[in-house]
PDB file of C-alpha atoms in Angstrom:
ATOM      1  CA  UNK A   7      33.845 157.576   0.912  1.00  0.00           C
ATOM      2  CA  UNK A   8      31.813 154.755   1.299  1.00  0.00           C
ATOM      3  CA  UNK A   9      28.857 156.389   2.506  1.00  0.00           C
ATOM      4  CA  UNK A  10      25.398 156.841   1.034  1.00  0.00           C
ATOM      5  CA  UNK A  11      25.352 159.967  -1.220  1.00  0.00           C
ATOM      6  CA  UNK A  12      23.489 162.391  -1.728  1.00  0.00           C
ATOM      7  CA  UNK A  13      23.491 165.389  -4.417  1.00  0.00           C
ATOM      8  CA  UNK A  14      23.202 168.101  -4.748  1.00  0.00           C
ATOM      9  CA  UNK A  15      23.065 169.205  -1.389  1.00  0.00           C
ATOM     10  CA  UNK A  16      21.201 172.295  -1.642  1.00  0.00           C
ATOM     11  CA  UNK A  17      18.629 172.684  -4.030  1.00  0.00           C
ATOM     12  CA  UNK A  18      16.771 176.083  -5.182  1.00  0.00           C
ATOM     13  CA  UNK A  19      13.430 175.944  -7.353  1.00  0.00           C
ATOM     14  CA  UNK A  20      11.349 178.645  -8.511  1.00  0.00           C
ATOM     15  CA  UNK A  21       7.516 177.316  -8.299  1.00  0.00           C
ATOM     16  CA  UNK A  22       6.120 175.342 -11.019  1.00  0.00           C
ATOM     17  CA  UNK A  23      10.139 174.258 -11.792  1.00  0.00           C
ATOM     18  CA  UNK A  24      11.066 170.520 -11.353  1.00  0.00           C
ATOM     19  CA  UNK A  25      13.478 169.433  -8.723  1.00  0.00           C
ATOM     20  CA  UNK A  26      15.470 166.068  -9.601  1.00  0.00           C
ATOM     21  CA  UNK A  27      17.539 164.624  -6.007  1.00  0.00           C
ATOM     22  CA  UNK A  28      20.005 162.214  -6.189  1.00  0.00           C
ATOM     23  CA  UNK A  29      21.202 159.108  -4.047  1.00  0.00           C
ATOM     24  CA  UNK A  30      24.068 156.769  -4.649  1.00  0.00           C
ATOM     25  CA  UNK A  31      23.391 153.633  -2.168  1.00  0.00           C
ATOM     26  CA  UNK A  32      26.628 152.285   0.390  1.00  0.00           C
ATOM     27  CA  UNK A  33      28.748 149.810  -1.905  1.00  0.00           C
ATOM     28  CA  UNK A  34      27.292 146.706  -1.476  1.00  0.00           C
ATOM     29  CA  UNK A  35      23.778 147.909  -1.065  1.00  0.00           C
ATOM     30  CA  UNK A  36      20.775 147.912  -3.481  1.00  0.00           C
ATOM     31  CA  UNK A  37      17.925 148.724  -1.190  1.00  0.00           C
ATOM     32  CA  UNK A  38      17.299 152.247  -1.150  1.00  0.00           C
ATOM     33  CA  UNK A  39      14.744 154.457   0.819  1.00  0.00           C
ATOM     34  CA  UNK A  40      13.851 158.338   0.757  1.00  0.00           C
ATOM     35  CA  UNK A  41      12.083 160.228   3.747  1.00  0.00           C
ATOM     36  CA  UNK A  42      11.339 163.898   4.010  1.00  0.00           C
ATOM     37  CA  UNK A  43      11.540 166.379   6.937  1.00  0.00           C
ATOM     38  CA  UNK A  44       9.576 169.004   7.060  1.00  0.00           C
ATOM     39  CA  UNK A  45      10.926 172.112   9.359  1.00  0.00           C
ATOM     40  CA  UNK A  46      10.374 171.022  13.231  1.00  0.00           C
ATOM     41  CA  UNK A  47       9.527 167.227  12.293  1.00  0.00           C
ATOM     42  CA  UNK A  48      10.456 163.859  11.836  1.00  0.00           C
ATOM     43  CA  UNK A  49      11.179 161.935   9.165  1.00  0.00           C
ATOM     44  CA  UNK A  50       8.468 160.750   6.954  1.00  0.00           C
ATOM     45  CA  UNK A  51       9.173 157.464   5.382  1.00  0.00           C
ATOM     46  CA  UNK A  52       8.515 158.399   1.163  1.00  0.00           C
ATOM     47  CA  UNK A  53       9.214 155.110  -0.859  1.00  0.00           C
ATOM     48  CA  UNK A  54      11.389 151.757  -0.539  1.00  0.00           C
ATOM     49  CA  UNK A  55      12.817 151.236  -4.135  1.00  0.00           C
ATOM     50  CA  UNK A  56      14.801 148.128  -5.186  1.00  0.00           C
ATOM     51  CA  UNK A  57      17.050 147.972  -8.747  1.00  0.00           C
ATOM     52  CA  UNK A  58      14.479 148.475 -11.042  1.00  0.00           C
ATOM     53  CA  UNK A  59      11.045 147.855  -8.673  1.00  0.00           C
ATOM     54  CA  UNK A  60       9.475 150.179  -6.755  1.00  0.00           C
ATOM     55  CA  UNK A  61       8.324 148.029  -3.663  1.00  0.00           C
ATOM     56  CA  UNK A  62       6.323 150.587  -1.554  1.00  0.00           C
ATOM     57  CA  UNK A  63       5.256 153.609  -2.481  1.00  0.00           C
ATOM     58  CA  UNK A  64       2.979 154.088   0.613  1.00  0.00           C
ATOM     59  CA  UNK A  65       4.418 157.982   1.384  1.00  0.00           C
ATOM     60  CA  UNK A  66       4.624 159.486  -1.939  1.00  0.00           C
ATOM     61  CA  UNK A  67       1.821 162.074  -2.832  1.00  0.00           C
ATOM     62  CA  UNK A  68       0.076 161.225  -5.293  1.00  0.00           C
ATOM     63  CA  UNK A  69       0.908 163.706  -7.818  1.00  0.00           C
ATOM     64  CA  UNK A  70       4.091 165.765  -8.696  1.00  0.00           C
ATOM     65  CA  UNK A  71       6.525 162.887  -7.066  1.00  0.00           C
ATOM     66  CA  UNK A  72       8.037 160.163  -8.547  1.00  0.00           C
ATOM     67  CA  UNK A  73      11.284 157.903  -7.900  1.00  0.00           C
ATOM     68  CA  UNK A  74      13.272 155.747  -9.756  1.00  0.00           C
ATOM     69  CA  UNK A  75      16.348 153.055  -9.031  1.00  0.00           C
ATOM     70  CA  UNK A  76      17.436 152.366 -12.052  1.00  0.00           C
ATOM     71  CA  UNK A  77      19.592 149.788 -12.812  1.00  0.00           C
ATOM     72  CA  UNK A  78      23.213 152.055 -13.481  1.00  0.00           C
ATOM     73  CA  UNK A  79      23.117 154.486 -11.790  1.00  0.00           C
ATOM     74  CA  UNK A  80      21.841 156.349  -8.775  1.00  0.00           C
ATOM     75  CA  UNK A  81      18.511 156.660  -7.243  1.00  0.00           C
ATOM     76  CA  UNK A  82      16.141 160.065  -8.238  1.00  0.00           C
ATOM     77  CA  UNK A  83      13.611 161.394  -6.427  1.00  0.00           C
ATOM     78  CA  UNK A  84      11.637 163.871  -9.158  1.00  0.00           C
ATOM     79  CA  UNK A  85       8.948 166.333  -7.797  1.00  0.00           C
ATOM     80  CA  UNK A  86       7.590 168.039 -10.639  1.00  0.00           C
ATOM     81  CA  UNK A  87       5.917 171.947 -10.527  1.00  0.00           C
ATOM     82  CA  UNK A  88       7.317 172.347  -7.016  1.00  0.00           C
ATOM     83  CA  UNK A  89       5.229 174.158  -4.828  1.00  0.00           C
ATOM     84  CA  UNK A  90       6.453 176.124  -1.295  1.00  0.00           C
ATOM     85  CA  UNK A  91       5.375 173.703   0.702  1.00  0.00           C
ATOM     86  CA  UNK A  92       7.621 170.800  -1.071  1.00  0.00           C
ATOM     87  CA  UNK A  93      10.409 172.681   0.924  1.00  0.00           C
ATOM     88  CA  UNK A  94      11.669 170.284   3.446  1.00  0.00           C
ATOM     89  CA  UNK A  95      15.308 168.012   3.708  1.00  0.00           C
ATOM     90  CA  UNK A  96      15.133 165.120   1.982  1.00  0.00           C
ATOM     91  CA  UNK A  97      16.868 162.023   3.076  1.00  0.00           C
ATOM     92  CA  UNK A  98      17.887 159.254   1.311  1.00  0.00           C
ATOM     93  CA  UNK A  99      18.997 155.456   3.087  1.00  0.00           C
ATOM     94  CA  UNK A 100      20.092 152.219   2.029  1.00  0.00           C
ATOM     95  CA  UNK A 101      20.320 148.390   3.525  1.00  0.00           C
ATOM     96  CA  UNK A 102      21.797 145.490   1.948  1.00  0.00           C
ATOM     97  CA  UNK A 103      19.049 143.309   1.894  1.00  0.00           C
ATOM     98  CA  UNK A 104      16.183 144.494   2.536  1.00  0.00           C
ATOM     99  CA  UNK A 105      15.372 142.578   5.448  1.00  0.00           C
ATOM    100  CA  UNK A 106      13.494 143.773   8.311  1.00  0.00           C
ATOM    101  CA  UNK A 107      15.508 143.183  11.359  1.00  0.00           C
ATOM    102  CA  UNK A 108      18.393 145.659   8.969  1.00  0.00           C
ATOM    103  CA  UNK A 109      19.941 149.136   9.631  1.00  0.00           C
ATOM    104  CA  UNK A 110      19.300 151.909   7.292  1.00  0.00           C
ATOM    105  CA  UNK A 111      22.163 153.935   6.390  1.00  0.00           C
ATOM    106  CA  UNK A 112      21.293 157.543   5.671  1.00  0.00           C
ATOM    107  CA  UNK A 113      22.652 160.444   3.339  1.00  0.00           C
ATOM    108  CA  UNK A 114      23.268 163.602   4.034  1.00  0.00           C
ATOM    109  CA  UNK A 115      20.391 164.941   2.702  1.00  0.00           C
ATOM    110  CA  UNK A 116      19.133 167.496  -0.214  1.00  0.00           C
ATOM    111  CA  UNK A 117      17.672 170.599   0.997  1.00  0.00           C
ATOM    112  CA  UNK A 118      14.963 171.828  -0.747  1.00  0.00           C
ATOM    113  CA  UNK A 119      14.252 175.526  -1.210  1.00  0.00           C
ATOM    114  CA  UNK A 120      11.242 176.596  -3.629  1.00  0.00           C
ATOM    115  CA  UNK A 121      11.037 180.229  -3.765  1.00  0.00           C
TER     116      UNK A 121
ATOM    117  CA  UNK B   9      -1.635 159.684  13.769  1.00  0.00           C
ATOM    118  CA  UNK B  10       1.721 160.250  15.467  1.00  0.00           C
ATOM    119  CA  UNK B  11       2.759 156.351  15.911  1.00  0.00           C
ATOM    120  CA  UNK B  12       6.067 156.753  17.542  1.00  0.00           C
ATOM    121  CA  UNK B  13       6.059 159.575  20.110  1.00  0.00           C
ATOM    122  CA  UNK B  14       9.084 161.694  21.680  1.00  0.00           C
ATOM    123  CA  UNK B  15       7.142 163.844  23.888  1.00  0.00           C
ATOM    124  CA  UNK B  16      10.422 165.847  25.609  1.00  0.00           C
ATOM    125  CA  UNK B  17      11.479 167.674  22.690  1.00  0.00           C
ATOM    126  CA  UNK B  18      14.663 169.155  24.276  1.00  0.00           C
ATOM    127  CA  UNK B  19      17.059 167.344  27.588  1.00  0.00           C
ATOM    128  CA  UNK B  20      19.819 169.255  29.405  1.00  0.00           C
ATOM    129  CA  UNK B  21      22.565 167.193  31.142  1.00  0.00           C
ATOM    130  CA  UNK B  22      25.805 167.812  32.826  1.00  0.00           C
ATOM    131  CA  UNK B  23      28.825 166.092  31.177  1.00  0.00           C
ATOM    132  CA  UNK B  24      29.584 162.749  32.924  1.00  0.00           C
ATOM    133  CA  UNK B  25      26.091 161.745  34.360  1.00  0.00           C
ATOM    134  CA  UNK B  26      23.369 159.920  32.820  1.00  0.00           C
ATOM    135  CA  UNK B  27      21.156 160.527  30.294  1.00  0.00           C
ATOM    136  CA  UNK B  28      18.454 158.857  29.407  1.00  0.00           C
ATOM    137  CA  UNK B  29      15.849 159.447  26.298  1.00  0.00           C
ATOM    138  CA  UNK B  30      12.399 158.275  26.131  1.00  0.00           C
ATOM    139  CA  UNK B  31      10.016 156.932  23.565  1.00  0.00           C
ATOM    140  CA  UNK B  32       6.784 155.547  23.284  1.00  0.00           C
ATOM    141  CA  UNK B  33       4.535 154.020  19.811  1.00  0.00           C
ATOM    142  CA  UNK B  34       1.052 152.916  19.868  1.00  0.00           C
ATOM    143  CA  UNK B  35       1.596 150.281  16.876  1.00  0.00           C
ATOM    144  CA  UNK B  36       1.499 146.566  18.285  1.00  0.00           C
ATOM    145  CA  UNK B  37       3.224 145.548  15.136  1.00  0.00           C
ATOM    146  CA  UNK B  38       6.628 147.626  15.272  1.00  0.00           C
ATOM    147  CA  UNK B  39       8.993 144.686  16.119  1.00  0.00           C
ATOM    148  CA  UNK B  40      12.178 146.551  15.208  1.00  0.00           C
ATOM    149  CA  UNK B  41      13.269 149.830  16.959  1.00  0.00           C
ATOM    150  CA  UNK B  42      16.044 151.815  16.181  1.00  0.00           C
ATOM    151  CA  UNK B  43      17.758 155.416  17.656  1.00  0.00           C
ATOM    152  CA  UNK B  44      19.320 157.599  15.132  1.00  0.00           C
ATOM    153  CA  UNK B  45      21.402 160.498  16.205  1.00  0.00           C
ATOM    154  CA  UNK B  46      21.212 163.691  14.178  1.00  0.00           C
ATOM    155  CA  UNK B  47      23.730 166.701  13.777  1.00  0.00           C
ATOM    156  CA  UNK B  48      22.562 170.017  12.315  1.00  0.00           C
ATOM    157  CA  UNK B  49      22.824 169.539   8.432  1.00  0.00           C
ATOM    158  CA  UNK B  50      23.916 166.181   8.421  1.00  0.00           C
ATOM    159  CA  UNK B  51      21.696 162.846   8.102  1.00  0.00           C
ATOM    160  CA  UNK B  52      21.127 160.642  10.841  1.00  0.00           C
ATOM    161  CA  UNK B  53      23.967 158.521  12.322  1.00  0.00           C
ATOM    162  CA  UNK B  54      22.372 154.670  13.498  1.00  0.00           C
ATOM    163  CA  UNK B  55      23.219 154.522  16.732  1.00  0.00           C
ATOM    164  CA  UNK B  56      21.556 150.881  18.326  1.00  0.00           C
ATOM    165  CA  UNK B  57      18.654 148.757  17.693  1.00  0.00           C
ATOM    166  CA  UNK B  58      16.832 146.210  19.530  1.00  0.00           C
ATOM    167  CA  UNK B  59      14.168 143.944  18.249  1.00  0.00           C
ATOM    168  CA  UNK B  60      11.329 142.498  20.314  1.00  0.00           C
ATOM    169  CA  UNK B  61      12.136 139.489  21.540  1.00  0.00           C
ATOM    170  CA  UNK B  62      15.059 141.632  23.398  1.00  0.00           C
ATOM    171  CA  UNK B  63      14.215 144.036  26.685  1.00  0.00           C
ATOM    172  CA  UNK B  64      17.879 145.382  26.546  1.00  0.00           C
ATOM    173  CA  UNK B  65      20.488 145.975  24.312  1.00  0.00           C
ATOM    174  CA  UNK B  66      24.074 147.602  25.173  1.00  0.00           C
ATOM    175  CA  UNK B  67      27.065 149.186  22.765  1.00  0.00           C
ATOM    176  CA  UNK B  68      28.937 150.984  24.840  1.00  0.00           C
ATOM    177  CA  UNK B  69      28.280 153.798  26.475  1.00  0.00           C
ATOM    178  CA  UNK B  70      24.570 153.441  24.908  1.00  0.00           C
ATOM    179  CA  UNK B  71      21.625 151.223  26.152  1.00  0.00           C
ATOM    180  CA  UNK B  72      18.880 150.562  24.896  1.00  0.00           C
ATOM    181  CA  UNK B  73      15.410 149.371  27.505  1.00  0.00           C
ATOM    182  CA  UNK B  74      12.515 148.191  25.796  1.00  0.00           C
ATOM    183  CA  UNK B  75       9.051 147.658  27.371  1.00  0.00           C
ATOM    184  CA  UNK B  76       6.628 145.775  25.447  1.00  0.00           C
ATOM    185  CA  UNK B  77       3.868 145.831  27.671  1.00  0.00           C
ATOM    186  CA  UNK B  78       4.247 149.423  28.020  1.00  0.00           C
ATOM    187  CA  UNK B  79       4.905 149.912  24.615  1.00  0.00           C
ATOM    188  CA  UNK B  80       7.638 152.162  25.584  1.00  0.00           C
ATOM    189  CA  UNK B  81      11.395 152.162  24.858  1.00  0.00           C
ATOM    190  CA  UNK B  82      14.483 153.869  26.254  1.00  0.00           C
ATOM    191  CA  UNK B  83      17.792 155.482  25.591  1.00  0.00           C
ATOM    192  CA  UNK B  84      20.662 155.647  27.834  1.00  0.00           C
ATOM    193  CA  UNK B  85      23.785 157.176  27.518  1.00  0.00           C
ATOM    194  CA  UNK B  86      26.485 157.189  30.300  1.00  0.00           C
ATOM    195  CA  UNK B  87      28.467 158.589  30.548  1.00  0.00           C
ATOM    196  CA  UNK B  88      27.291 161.679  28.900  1.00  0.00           C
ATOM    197  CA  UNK B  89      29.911 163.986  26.588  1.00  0.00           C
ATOM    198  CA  UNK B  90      29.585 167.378  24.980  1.00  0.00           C
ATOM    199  CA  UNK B  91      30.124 165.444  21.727  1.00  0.00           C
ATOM    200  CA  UNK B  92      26.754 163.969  22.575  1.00  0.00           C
ATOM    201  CA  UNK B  93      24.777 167.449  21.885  1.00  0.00           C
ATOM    202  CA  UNK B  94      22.724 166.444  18.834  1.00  0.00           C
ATOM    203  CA  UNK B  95      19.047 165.375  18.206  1.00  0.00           C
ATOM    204  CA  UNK B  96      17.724 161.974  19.156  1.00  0.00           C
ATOM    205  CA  UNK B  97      15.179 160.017  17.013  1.00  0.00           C
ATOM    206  CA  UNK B  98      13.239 156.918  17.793  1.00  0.00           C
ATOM    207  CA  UNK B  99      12.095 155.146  14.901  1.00  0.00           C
ATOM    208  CA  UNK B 100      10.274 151.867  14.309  1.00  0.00           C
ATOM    209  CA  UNK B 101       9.698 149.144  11.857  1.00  0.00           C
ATOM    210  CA  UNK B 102       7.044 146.208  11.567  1.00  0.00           C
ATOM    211  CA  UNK B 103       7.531 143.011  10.124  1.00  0.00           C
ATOM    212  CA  UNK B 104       5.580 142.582   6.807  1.00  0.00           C
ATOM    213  CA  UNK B 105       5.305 146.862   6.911  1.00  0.00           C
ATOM    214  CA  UNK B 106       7.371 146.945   3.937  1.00  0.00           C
ATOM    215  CA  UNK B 107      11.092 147.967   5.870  1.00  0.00           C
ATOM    216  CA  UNK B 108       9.638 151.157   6.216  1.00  0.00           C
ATOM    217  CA  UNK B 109      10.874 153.252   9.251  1.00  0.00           C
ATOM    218  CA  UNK B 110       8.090 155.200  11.728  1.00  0.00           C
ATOM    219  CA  UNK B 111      10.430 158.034  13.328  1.00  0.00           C
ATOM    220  CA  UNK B 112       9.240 160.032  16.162  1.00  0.00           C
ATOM    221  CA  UNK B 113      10.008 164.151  16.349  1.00  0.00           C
ATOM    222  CA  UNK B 114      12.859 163.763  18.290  1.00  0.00           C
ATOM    223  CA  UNK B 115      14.746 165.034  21.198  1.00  0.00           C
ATOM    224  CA  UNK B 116      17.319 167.714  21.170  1.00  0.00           C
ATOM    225  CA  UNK B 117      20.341 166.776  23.854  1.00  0.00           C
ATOM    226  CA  UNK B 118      22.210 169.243  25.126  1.00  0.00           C
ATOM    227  CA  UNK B 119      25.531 167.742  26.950  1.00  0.00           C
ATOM    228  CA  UNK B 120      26.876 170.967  29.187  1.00  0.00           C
ATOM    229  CA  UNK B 121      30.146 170.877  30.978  1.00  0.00           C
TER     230      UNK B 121
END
């Protein structure tokens, strides 16, 4: 499968536990993005990571999230002491190059319970 | 600030005929717009672009009108199939906005025989 993955699919926390998401970008790729859904919404853009650099970090609260691309290996998004309302989908995409006028690819998507 | 709107959030059509999706954004600087189709539990599927310096774009059975002036884009699909039941998002991107993609709320099509 040459597809953007995603693991694990379904994810439940207790509050206060951390949640770690996983994305593995299209062969080829080594731009990756996350969103998050919330229940009846769109996606929200999250952060725009390249191998190693974090290039925009505009979405991410503040506190509690973090992501990394490191340079083996996949993507994580971490959200630390998750709360009920971190409950959502989240989505994971990736692009070749990074370039504007470029087609994000999506995963599956984690779902995100927190009991 | 809701930047890329849906404002239908469900569409009914009859297998075979047209049907057509709107979307409108407020942002002047979106230059890139994309439509995304969505099954339940699954991510979204990229379905067509079009940047601005196009007013149409065409793959198929899907089309894709956009309006600068009236900052307001379209999707059409003809002709419609059951297969096509899913939800429909609009999203946008602006040059220099970091490749970040604005999505709308989208619409849920329902294709019925």
């Amino acid at each position: 499968n040459a597809g953007v993955m995603q693991n694990p699919r379904h994810l439940v926390r207790r509050r206060g536990q951390e949640a770690r998401l996983r994305c593995s970008p299209m062969k080829g790729h080594s731009h990756v993005y996350w969103y998050r859904q919330l229940p009846e919404e769109g996606l929200k853009f999250m952060v725009y990571l390249q191998k190693e650099n974090i290039i925009d970090e505009s979405g991410m609260p503040k506190e509690r999230f973090s992501a990394e691309f490191p340079k083996e290996g996949p993507s994580i998004l971490r959200i630390q002491q998750v709360v009920r309302g971190d409950s959502a989908a989240y989505f994971c995409a990736s692009s070749p190059n990074g370039a504007v006028f470029e087609v994000q690819y999506f995963g599956p998507g984690t779902r995100l319970t927190v009991t | 600030d809701q930047q890329v709107k849906q404002n239908s959030p469900s569409l009914s059509v009859q297998e075979g005929r047209i049907s057509i999706l709107n979307c409108d954004y407020t942002n002047s600087m979106f230059d890139y717009f994309l439509w995304y189709k969505k099954y339940p539990a699954e991510g979204p599927t990229f379905l067509i672009s079009i940047s601005s310096i196009k007013d149409k774009n065409e793959d198929g059975r899907f089309t894709v009108f956009l309006n600068k002036s009236a900052k307001h884009l379209s999707l059409h699909i003809v002709p419609s199939q059951p297969g096509d039941s899913a939800v429909y998002f609009c999203a946008a991107a602006a040059k220099g906005g970091g490749n970040k993609l604005t999505f709308g709320t989208g619409t849920q099509l329902k294709v019925e025989l």
